[in-house]
Short mmCIF file of N, CA and C in Angstrom, two decimals:
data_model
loop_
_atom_site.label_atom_id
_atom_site.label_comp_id
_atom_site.label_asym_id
_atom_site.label_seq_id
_atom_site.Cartn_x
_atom_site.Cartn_y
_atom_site.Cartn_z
N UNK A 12 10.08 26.76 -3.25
CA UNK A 12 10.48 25.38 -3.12
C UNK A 12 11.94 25.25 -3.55
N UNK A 13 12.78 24.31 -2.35
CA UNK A 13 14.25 24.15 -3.28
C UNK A 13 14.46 22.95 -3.21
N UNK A 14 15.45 22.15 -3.80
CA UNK A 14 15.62 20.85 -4.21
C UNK A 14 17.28 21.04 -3.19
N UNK A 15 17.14 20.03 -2.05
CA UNK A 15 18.54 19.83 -1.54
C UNK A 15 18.57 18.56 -1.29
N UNK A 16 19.97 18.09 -0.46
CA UNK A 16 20.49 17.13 -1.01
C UNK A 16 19.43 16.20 0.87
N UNK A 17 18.88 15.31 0.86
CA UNK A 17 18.29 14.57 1.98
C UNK A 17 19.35 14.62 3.30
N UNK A 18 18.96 15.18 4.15
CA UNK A 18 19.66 14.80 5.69
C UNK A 18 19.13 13.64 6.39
N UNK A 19 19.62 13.08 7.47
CA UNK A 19 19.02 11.94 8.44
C UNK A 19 17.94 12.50 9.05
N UNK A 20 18.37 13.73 9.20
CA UNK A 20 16.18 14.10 9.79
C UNK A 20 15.41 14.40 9.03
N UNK A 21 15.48 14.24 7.78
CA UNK A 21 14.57 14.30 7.63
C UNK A 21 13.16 12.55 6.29
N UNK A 22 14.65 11.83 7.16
CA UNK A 22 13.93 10.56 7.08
C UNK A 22 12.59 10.17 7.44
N UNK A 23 12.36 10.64 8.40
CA UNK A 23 11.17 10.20 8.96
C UNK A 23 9.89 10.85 7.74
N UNK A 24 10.07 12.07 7.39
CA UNK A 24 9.40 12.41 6.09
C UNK A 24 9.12 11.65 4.92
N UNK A 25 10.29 11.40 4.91
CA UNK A 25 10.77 10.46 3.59
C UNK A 25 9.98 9.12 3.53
N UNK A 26 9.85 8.69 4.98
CA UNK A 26 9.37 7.02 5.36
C UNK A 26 7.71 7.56 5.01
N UNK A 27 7.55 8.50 5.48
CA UNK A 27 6.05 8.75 5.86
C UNK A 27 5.40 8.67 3.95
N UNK A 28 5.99 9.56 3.22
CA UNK A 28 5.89 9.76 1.84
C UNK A 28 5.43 8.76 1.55
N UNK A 29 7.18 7.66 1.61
CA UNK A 29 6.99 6.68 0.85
C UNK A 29 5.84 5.57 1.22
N UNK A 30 5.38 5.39 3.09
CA UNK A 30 4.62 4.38 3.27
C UNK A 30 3.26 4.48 2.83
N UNK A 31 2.76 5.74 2.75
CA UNK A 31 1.81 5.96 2.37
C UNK A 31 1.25 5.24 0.67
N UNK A 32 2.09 5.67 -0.12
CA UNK A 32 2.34 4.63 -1.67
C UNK A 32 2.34 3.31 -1.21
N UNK A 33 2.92 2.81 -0.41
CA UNK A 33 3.21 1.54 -0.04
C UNK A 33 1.68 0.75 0.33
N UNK A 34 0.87 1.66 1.25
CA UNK A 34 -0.37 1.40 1.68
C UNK A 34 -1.84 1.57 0.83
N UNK A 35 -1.14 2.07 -0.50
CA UNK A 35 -2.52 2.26 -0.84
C UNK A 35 -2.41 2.64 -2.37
N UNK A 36 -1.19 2.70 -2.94
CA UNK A 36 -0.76 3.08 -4.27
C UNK A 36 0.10 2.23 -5.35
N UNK A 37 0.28 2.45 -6.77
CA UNK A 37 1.41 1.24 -7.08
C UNK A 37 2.18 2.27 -7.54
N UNK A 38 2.68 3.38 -7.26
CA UNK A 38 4.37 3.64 -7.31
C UNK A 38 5.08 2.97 -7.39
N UNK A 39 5.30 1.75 -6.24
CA UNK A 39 6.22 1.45 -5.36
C UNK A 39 5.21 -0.46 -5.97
N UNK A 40 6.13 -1.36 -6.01
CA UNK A 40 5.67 -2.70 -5.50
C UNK A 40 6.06 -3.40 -4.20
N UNK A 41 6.19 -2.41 -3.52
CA UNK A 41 6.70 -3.06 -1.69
C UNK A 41 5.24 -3.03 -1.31
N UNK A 42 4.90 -4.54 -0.63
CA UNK A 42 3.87 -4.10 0.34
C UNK A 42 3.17 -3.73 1.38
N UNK A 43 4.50 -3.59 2.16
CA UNK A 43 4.88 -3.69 3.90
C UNK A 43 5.55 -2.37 3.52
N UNK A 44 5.01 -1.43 4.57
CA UNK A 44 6.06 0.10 4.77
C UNK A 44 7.16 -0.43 5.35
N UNK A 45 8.05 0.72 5.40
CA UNK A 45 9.40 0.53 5.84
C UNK A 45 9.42 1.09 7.28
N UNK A 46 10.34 0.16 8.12
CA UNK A 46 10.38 0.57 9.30
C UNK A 46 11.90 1.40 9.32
N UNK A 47 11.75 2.06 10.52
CA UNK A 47 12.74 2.64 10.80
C UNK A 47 14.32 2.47 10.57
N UNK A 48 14.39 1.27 11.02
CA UNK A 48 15.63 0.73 10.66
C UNK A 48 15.87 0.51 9.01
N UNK A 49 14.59 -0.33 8.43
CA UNK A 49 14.99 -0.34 7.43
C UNK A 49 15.29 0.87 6.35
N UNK A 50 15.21 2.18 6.80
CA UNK A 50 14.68 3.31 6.18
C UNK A 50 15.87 3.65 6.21
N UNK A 51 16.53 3.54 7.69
CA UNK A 51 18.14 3.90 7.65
C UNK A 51 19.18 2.98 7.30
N UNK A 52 18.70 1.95 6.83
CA UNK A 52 20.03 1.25 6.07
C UNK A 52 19.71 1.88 4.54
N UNK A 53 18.88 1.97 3.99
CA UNK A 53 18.58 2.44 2.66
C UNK A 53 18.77 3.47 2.58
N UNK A 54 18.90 4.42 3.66
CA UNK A 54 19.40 5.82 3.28
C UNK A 54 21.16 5.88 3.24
N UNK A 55 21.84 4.69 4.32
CA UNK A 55 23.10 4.54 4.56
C UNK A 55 23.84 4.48 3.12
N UNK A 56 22.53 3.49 2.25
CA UNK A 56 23.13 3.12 1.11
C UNK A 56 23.28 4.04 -0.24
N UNK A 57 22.63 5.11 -0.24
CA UNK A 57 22.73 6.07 -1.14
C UNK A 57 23.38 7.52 -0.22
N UNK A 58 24.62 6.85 0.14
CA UNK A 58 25.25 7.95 0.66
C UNK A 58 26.40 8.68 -0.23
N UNK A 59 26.54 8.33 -1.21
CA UNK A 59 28.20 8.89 -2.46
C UNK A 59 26.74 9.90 -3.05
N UNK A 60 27.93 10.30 -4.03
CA UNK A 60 27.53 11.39 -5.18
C UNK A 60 26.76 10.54 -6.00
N UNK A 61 27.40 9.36 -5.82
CA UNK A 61 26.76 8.53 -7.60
C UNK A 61 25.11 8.13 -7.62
N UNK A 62 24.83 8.18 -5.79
CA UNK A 62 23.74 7.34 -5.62
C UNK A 62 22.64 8.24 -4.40
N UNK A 63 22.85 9.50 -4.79
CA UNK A 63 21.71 10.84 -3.53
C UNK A 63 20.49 10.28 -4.00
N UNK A 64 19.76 10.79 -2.58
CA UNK A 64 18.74 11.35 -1.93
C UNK A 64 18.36 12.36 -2.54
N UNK A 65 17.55 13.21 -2.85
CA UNK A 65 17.60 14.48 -2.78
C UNK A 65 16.07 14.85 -2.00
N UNK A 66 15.82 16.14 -1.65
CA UNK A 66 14.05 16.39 -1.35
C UNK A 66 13.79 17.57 -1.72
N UNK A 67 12.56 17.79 -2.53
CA UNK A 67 12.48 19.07 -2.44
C UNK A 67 11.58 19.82 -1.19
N UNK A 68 11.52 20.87 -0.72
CA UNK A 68 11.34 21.62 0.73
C UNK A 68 10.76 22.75 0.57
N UNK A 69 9.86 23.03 1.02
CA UNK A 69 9.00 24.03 0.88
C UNK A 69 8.64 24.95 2.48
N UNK A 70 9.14 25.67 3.00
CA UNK A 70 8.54 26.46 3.91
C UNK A 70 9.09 25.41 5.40
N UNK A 71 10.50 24.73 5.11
CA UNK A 71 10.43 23.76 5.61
C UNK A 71 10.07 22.04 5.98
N UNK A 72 8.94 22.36 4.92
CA UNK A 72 8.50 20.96 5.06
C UNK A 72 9.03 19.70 3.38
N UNK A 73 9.28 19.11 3.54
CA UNK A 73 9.85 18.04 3.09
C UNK A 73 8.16 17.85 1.94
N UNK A 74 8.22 17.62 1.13
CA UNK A 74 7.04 18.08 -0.16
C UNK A 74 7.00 16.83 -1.26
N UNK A 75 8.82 16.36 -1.59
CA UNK A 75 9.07 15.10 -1.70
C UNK A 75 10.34 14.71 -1.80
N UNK A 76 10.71 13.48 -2.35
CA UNK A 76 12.08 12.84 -2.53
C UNK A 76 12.37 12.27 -3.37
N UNK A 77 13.63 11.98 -3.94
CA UNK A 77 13.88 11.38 -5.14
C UNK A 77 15.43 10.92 -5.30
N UNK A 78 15.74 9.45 -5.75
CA UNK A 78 16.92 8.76 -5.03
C UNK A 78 17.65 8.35 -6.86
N UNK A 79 18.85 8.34 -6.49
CA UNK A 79 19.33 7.23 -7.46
C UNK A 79 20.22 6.24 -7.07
N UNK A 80 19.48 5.00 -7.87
CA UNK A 80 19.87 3.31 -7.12
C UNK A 80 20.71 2.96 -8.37
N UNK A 81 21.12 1.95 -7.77
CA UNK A 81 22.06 0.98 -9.10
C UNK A 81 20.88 0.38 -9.34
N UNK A 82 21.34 0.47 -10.83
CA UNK A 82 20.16 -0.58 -11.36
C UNK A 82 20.52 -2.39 -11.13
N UNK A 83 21.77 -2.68 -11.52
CA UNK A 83 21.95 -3.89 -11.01
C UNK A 83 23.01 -3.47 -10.00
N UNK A 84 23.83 -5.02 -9.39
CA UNK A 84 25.35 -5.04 -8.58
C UNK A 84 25.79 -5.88 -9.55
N UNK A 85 25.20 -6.16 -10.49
CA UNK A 85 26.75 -6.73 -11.72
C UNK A 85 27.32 -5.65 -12.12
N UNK A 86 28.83 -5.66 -12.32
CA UNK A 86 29.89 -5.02 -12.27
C UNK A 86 29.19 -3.98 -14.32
N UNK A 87 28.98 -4.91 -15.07
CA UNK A 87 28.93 -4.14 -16.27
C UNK A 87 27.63 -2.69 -16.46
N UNK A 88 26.81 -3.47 -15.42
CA UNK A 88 26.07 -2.19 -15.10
C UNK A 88 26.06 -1.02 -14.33
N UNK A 89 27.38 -0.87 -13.88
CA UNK A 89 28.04 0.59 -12.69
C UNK A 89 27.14 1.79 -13.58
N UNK A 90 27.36 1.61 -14.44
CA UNK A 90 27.24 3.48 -14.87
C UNK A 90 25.54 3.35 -15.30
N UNK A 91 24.86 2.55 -15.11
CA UNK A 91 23.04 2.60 -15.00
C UNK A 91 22.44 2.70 -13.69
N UNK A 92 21.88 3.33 -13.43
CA UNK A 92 21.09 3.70 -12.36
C UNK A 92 19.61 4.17 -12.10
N UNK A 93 18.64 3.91 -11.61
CA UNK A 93 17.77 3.91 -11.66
C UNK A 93 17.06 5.08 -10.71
N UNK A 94 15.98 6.07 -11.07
CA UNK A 94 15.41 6.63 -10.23
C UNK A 94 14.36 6.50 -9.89
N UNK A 95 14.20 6.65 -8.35
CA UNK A 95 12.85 6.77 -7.72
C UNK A 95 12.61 8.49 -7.37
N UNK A 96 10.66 8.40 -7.50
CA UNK A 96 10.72 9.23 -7.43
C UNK A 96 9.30 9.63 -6.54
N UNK A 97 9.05 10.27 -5.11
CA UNK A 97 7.74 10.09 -4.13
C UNK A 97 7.22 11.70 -3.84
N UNK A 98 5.89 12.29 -4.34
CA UNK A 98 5.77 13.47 -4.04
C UNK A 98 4.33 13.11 -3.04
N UNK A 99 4.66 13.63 -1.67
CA UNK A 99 3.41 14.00 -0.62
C UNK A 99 2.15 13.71 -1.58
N UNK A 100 1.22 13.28 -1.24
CA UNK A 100 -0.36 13.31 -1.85
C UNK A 100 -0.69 15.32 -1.90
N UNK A 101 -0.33 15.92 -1.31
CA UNK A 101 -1.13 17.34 -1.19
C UNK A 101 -0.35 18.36 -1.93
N UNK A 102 0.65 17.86 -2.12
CA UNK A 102 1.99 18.43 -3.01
C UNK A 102 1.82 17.97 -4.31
N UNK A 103 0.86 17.46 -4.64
CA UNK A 103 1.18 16.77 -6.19
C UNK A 103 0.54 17.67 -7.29
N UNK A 104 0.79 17.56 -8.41
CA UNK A 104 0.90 18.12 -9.62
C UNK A 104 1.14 19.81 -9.50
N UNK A 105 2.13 20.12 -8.90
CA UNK A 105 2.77 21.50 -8.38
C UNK A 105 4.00 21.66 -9.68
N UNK A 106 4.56 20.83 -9.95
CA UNK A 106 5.82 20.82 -10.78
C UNK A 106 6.84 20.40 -9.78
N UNK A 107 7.02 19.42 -8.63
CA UNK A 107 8.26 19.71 -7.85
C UNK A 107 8.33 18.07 -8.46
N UNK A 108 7.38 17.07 -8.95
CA UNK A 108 8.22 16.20 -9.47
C UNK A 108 9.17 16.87 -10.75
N UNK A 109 8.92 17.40 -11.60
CA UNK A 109 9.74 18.24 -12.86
C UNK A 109 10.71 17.96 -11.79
N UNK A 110 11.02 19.59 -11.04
CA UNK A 110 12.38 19.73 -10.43
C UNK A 110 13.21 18.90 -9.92
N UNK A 111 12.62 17.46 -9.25
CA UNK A 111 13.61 16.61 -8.55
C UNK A 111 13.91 15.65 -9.74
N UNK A 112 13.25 15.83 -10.70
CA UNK A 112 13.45 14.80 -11.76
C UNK A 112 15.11 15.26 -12.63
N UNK A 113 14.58 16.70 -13.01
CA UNK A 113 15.93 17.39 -13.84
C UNK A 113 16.79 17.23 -12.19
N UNK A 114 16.63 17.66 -11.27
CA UNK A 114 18.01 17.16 -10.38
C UNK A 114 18.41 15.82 -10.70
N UNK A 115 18.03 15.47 -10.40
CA UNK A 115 18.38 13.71 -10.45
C UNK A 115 19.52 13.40 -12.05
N UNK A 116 18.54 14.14 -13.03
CA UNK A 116 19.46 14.05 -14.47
C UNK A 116 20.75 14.49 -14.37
N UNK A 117 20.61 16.21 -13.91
CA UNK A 117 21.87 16.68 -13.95
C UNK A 117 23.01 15.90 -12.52
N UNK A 118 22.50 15.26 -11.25
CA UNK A 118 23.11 14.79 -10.71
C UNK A 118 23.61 13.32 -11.46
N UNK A 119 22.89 12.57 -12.29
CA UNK A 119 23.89 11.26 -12.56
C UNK A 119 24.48 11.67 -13.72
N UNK A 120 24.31 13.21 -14.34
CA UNK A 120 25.59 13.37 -15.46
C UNK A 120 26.64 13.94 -14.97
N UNK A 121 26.54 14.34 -13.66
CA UNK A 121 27.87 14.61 -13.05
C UNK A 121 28.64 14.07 -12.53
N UNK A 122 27.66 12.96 -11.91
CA UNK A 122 28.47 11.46 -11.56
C UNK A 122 29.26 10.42 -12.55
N UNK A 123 28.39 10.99 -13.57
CA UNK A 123 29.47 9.99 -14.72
C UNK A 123 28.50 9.14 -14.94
N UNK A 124 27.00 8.75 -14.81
CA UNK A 124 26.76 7.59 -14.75
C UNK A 124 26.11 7.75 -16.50
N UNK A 125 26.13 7.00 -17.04
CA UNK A 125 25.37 6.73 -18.40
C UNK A 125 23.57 6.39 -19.23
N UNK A 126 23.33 5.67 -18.28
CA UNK A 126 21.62 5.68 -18.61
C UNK A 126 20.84 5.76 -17.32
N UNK A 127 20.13 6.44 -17.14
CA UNK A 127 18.86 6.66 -16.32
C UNK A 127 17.67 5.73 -16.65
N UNK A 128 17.01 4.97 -15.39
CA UNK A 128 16.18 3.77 -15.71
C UNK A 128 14.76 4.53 -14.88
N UNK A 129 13.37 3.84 -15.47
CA UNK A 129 12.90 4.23 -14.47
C UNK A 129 11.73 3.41 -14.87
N UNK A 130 10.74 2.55 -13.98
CA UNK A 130 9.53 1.89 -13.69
C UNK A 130 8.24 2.21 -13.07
N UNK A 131 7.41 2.10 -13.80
CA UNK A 131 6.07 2.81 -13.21
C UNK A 131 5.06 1.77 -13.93
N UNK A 132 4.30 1.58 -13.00
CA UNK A 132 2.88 0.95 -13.07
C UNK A 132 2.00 1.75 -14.60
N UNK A 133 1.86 0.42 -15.59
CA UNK A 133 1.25 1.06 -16.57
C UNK A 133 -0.06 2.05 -16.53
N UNK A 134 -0.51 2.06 -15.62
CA UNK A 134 -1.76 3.04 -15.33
C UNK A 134 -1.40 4.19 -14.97
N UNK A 135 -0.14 4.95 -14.32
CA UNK A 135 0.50 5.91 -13.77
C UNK A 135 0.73 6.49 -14.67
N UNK A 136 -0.47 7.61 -15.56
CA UNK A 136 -0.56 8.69 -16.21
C UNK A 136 0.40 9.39 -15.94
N UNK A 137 0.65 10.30 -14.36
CA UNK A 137 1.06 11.34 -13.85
C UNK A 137 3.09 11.01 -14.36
N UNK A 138 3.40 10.14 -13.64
CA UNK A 138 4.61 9.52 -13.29
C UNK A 138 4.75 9.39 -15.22
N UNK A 139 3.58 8.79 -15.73
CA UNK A 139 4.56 8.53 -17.41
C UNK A 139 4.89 10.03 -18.25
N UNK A 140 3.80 11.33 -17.55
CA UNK A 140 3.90 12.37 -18.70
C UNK A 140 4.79 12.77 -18.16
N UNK A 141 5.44 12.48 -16.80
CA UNK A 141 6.77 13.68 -16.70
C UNK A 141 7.98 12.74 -16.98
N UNK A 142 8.23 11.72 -16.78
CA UNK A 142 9.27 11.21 -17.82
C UNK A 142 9.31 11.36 -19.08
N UNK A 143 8.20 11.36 -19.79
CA UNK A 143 8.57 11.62 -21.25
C UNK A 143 8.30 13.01 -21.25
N UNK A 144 7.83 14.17 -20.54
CA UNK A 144 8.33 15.29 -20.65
C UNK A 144 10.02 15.58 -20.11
N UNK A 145 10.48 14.77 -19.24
CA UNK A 145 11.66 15.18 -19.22
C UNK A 145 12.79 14.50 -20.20
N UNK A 146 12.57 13.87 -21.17
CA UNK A 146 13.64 13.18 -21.89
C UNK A 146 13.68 11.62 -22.21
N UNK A 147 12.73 11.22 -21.13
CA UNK A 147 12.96 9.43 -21.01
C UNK A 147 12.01 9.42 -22.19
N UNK A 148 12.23 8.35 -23.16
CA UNK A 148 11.56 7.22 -23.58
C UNK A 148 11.40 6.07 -22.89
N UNK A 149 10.03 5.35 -23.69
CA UNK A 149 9.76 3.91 -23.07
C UNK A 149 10.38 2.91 -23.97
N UNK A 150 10.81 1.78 -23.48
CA UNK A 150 11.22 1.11 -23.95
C UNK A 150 10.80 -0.42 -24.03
N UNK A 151 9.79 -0.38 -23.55
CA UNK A 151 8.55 -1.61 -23.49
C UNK A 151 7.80 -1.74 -22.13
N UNK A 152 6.78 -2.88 -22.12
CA UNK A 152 5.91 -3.32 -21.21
C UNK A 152 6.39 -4.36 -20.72
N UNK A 153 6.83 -4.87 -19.61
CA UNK A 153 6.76 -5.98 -18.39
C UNK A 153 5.29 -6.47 -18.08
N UNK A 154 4.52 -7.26 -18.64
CA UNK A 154 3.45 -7.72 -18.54
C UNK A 154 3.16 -8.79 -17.29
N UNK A 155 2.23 -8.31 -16.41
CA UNK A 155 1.75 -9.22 -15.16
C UNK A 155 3.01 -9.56 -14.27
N UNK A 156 4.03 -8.51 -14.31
CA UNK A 156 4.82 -8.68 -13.18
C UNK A 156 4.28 -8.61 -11.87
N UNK A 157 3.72 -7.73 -11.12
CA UNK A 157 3.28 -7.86 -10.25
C UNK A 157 1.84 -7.66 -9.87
N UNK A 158 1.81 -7.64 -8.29
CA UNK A 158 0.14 -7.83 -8.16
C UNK A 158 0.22 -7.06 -6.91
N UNK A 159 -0.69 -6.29 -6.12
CA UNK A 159 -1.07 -5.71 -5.34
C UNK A 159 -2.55 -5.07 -5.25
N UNK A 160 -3.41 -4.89 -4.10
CA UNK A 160 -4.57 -4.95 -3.70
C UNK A 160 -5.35 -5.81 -4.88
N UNK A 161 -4.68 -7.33 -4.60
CA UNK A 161 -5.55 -8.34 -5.85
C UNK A 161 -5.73 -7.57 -7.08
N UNK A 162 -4.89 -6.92 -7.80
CA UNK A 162 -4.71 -6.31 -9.63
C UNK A 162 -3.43 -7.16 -9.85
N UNK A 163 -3.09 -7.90 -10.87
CA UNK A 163 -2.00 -8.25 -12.05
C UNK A 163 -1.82 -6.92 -11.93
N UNK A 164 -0.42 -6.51 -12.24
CA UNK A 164 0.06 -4.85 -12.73
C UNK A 164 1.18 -5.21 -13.79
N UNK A 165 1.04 -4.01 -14.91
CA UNK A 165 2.00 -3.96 -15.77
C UNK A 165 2.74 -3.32 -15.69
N UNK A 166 3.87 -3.52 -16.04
CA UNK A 166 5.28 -1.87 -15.81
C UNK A 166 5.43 -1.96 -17.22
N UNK A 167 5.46 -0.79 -17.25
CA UNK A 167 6.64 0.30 -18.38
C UNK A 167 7.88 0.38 -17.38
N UNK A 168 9.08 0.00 -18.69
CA UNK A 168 10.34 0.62 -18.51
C UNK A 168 10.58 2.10 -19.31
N UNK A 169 10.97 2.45 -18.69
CA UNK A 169 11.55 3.88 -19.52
C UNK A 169 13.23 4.34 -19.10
N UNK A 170 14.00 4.70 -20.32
CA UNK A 170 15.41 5.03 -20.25
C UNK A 170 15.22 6.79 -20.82
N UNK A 171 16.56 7.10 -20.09
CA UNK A 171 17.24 7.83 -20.72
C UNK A 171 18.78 8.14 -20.51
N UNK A 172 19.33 8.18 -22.09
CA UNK A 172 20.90 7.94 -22.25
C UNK A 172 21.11 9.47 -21.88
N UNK A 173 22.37 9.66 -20.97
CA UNK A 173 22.48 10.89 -20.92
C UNK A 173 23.81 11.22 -21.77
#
């Protein structure tokens, strides 16, 4: 498995990953998959160093992906950024979230950026032990923010200062 940086073909992977969470998981609080178009303005938008794509690839096939967003567009928050992070259902608990995770670290300390953000549905065992195996702490609960397949859901925030 290697961790490279996302091309335009292999979006359609990427959409497929992510709609799948979208349809049936709380990774993600979108509840409508992403269409095509919208898949390629959001990829348009993490096109610099500060803000990759990355996927990791296995035998060719695209396994998963993992992005870094601005956390806000207010100007005092440039150097926070937030990661997402989507591994295939058949690919999971392999270690390739680990790997795209430490990419992602060592990519926003090269960018310069300062804290790493990241949100997950308080029930998301998987998603909380590898952030706090990789460095993040939590930093509280968001209570009854959202709702999907009729559940209230809670988020954990979790940081890490790099």
């Amino acid at each position: 498995m290697r961790v490279r940086d996302a091309r335009a073909s292999d979006l359609e992977t990427i959409s497929e990953i992510y709609n799948h969470e979208v349809e049936v998981g709380t990774a993600t609080f979108d509840t409508e998959p992403r269409d095509e178009e919208g898949q390629r303005e959001w990829f348009a938008s993490h096109g610099s160093p500060a803000h990759p794509v990355l996927v990791a690839e296995e035998d060719g096939r695209i396994l998963a992906w993992a992005s870094l967003s601005p956390w806000s567009e207010r100007g005092a928050y440039s150097r926070t950024v937030e990661g997402s992070l989507f591994v295939a259902p058949d690919a999971q608990r392999r270690g390739i979230g680990t790997a795209l995770t430490s990419a992602l670290v060592e990519r926003a300390r090269v960018a310069g950026h300062r804290v790493l953000v990241a949100r997950i549905e308080t029930t998301n065992e998987a998603s909380r032990t590898l952030l706090l195996g990789t460095g993040y702490v939590s930093v509280g609960v968001m209570h009854e923010v959202g709702e999907k397949f009729g559940r209230v859901l809670d988020v954990e925030i979790f940081e890490l200062v790099l």
